[in-house]
PDB file of C-alpha atoms in Angstrom:
ATOM      1  CA  MET A 935       5.225  10.328   3.539  1.00 90.00           C
ATOM      2  CA  ASP A 936       3.972   7.069   5.200  1.00 96.00           C
ATOM      3  CA  VAL A 937       2.358   4.439   3.650  1.00 97.00           C
ATOM      4  CA  LYS A 938      -0.968   5.315   5.000  1.00 97.00           C
ATOM      5  CA  THR A 939      -1.035   8.890   3.514  1.00 98.00           C
ATOM      6  CA  LEU A 940       0.284   7.106   0.191  1.00 98.00           C
ATOM      7  CA  TYR A 941      -2.805   4.922   0.028  1.00 98.00           C
ATOM      8  CA  GLU A 942      -5.389   7.825   0.972  1.00 98.00           C
ATOM      9  CA  LYS A 943      -3.870   9.970  -1.626  1.00 97.00           C
ATOM     10  CA  LEU A 944      -3.879   7.278  -4.257  1.00 98.00           C
ATOM     11  CA  LYS A 945      -7.092   5.596  -3.821  1.00 98.00           C
ATOM     12  CA  PRO A 946      -9.394   8.083  -4.687  1.00 98.00           C
ATOM     13  CA  VAL A 947      -7.647   9.232  -7.759  1.00 97.00           C
ATOM     14  CA  GLN A 948      -7.226   5.549  -9.180  1.00 97.00           C
ATOM     15  CA  GLU A 949     -10.500   4.564  -8.554  1.00 97.00           C
ATOM     16  CA  ALA A 950     -11.624   7.335 -10.834  1.00 97.00           C
ATOM     17  CA  LYS A 951      -9.818   5.976 -13.369  1.00 96.00           C
ATOM     18  CA  GLY A 952     -11.598   2.527 -12.771  1.00 96.00           C
ATOM     19  CA  ALA A 953      -8.334   0.922 -11.007  1.00 98.00           C
ATOM     20  CA  TYR A 954      -8.879  -0.449  -7.449  1.00 98.00           C
ATOM     21  CA  PHE A 955      -6.442  -1.365  -4.613  1.00 98.00           C
ATOM     22  CA  ASN A 956      -6.413  -5.093  -4.239  1.00 98.00           C
ATOM     23  CA  LYS A 957      -8.637  -6.123  -1.282  1.00 97.00           C
ATOM     24  CA  ASP A 958      -5.774  -7.857   0.165  1.00 97.00           C
ATOM     25  CA  LYS A 959      -4.743  -4.731   2.275  1.00 97.00           C
ATOM     26  CA  ASP A 960      -1.514  -6.475   3.420  1.00 98.00           C
ATOM     27  CA  LEU A 961      -0.302  -6.781  -0.028  1.00 98.00           C
ATOM     28  CA  VAL A 962      -1.413  -3.419  -0.971  1.00 98.00           C
ATOM     29  CA  PHE A 963       0.539  -1.956   1.900  1.00 98.00           C
ATOM     30  CA  GLU A 964       3.592  -3.977   1.463  1.00 98.00           C
ATOM     31  CA  LEU A 965       3.612  -2.719  -2.406  1.00 98.00           C
ATOM     32  CA  LEU A 966       3.169   0.759  -1.449  1.00 98.00           C
ATOM     33  CA  GLU A 967       6.001   0.533   1.087  1.00 98.00           C
ATOM     34  CA  SER A 968       8.274  -0.611  -1.597  1.00 98.00           C
ATOM     35  CA  LEU A 969       6.958   2.043  -4.188  1.00 98.00           C
ATOM     36  CA  LEU A 970       8.146   4.575  -1.220  1.00 98.00           C
ATOM     37  CA  GLU A 971      11.552   2.778  -0.631  1.00 98.00           C
ATOM     38  CA  ASN A 972      12.186   3.182  -4.667  1.00 98.00           C
ATOM     39  CA  LYS A 973      11.159   6.616  -4.651  1.00 97.00           C
ATOM     40  CA  GLU A 974      13.846   7.311  -1.922  1.00 97.00           C
ATOM     41  CA  ARG A 975      16.171   4.927  -3.770  1.00 97.00           C
ATOM     42  CA  TYR A 976      15.883   6.149  -7.387  1.00 97.00           C
ATOM     43  CA  GLY A 977      13.554   9.351  -7.049  1.00 97.00           C
ATOM     44  CA  TYR A 978      10.813   7.941  -8.758  1.00 98.00           C
ATOM     45  CA  MET A 979       7.945   5.216  -7.714  1.00 98.00           C
ATOM     46  CA  SER A 980       9.219   2.374 -10.001  1.00 98.00           C
ATOM     47  CA  CYS A 981       7.183  -0.785 -10.101  1.00 96.00           C
ATOM     48  CA  PRO A 982       8.142  -2.912  -6.932  1.00 95.00           C
ATOM     49  CA  CYS A 983       7.821  -5.939  -9.238  1.00 94.00           C
ATOM     50  CA  ARG A 984      10.383  -5.149 -11.318  1.00 95.00           C
ATOM     51  CA  LEU A 985      14.166  -4.223 -11.119  1.00 94.00           C
ATOM     52  CA  ALA A 986      14.658  -0.345 -12.221  1.00 95.00           C
ATOM     53  CA  SER A 987      17.667   0.640 -13.931  1.00 95.00           C
ATOM     54  CA  GLU A 988      18.380   4.018 -11.766  1.00 94.00           C
ATOM     55  CA  ASP A 989      17.381   5.539 -15.022  1.00 97.00           C
ATOM     56  CA  ARG A 990      14.158   7.599 -15.126  1.00 97.00           C
ATOM     57  CA  GLU A 991      13.729   7.989 -18.823  1.00 97.00           C
ATOM     58  CA  TRP A 992      14.577   4.290 -19.508  1.00 97.00           C
ATOM     59  CA  ASP A 993      12.083   3.041 -16.699  1.00 97.00           C
ATOM     60  CA  LYS A 994       9.385   5.417 -17.536  1.00 97.00           C
ATOM     61  CA  ASP A 995       7.107   2.503 -18.587  1.00 98.00           C
ATOM     62  CA  ILE A 996       7.330   1.077 -15.272  1.00 98.00           C
ATOM     63  CA  ILE A 997       6.789   4.309 -12.902  1.00 98.00           C
ATOM     64  CA  CYS A 998       3.710   3.286 -10.986  1.00 98.00           C
ATOM     65  CA  PRO A 999       1.098   3.095 -12.600  1.00 97.00           C
ATOM     66  CA  CYS A1000       2.869   1.599 -15.098  1.00 98.00           C
ATOM     67  CA  VAL A1001       1.872   1.919 -19.030  1.00 98.00           C
ATOM     68  CA  TYR A1002       0.936  -1.988 -18.576  1.00 98.00           C
ATOM     69  CA  ARG A1003      -1.573  -1.480 -15.836  1.00 98.00           C
ATOM     70  CA  GLU A1004      -4.434  -0.487 -18.083  1.00 97.00           C
ATOM     71  CA  PRO A1005      -4.368  -3.437 -20.622  1.00 98.00           C
ATOM     72  CA  ASP A1006      -3.186  -5.693 -17.677  1.00 98.00           C
ATOM     73  CA  LEU A1007      -6.879  -4.756 -15.635  1.00 97.00           C
ATOM     74  CA  LYS A1008      -8.536  -5.072 -19.196  1.00 97.00           C
ATOM     75  CA  GLU A1009      -7.294  -8.375 -20.188  1.00 97.00           C
ATOM     76  CA  TYR A1010      -6.468  -9.957 -16.453  1.00 98.00           C
ATOM     77  CA  GLY A1011      -8.395  -7.986 -14.064  1.00 97.00           C
ATOM     78  CA  ALA A1012      -5.271  -6.802 -12.113  1.00 98.00           C
ATOM     79  CA  CYS A1013      -1.918  -5.447 -12.863  1.00 98.00           C
ATOM     80  CA  PHE A1014       1.284  -7.605 -12.982  1.00 97.00           C
ATOM     81  CA  CYS A1015       2.097  -6.887  -9.142  1.00 96.00           C
ATOM     82  CA  GLY A1016      -1.594  -6.973  -8.221  1.00 97.00           C
ATOM     83  CA  LEU A1017      -1.565  -3.720  -6.447  1.00 98.00           C
ATOM     84  CA  TYR A1018      -4.272  -2.501  -8.598  1.00 98.00           C
ATOM     85  CA  VAL A1019      -7.535  -4.696  -9.612  1.00 98.00           C
ATOM     86  CA  SER A1020     -10.401  -4.460 -11.222  1.00 97.00           C
ATOM     87  CA  ARG A1021     -13.776  -3.976  -9.413  1.00 97.00           C
ATOM     88  CA  GLU A1022     -15.106  -7.053 -10.469  1.00 97.00           C
ATOM     89  CA  LEU A1023     -11.908  -9.078  -9.325  1.00 97.00           C
ATOM     90  CA  ASN A1024     -12.121  -7.534  -6.104  1.00 97.00           C
ATOM     91  CA  GLU A1025     -15.978  -8.373  -5.571  1.00 96.00           C
ATOM     92  CA  GLY A1026     -15.118 -11.992  -6.798  1.00 96.00           C
ATOM     93  CA  LYS A1027     -17.036 -11.590 -10.036  1.00 97.00           C
ATOM     94  CA  ARG A1028     -14.290 -12.283 -11.956  1.00 95.00           C
ATOM     95  CA  PRO A1029     -11.501 -14.865 -11.439  1.00 95.00           C
ATOM     96  CA  SER A1030      -8.237 -14.355 -10.658  1.00 94.00           C
ATOM     97  CA  ARG A1031      -5.581 -15.216 -13.435  1.00 94.00           C
ATOM     98  CA  TYR A1032      -1.778 -15.242 -13.823  1.00 96.00           C
ATOM     99  CA  VAL A1033      -0.758 -11.878 -15.404  1.00 97.00           C
ATOM    100  CA  PRO A1034       2.322 -12.101 -17.597  1.00 97.00           C
ATOM    101  CA  GLU A1035       5.101  -9.714 -18.010  1.00 97.00           C
ATOM    102  CA  ARG A1036       4.162  -7.196 -20.633  1.00 97.00           C
ATOM    103  CA  ARG A1037       7.980  -5.189 -20.392  1.00 97.00           C
ATOM    104  CA  PRO A1038       9.875  -5.897 -23.285  1.00 96.00           C
ATOM    105  CA  PRO A1039      12.365  -8.110 -22.809  1.00 94.00           C
ATOM    106  CA  GLU A1040      15.224  -5.843 -23.997  1.00 94.00           C
ATOM    107  CA  LYS A1041      14.084  -3.267 -21.045  1.00 92.00           C
ATOM    108  CA  ILE A1042      14.288  -5.977 -18.453  1.00 87.00           C
ATOM    109  CA  VAL A1043      17.289  -5.399 -16.373  1.00 71.00           C
TER     110      VAL A1043
END
């Protein structure tokens, strides 16, 4: 699968859940490329902004979309890596803010 196909496949599914791709398409395509690389490398699409352990069970919290995305979107309007954002953030109705790491320190490789 290529990046454009992944984008077109994920966009409607994630938008139905209230998660939108960042309006910065260059960033989005770079992150999607990294997701595809991680899938090839580890067998699963781990978050491109976190280090995977190569253990799917250990990393299940960071398989994109990670379990932290929803609370990040609610609190900050964006997920940790900025791939997904709220509609309000994309439309400039909400300010962009730093999104801190939610993953527990013991899981950070």
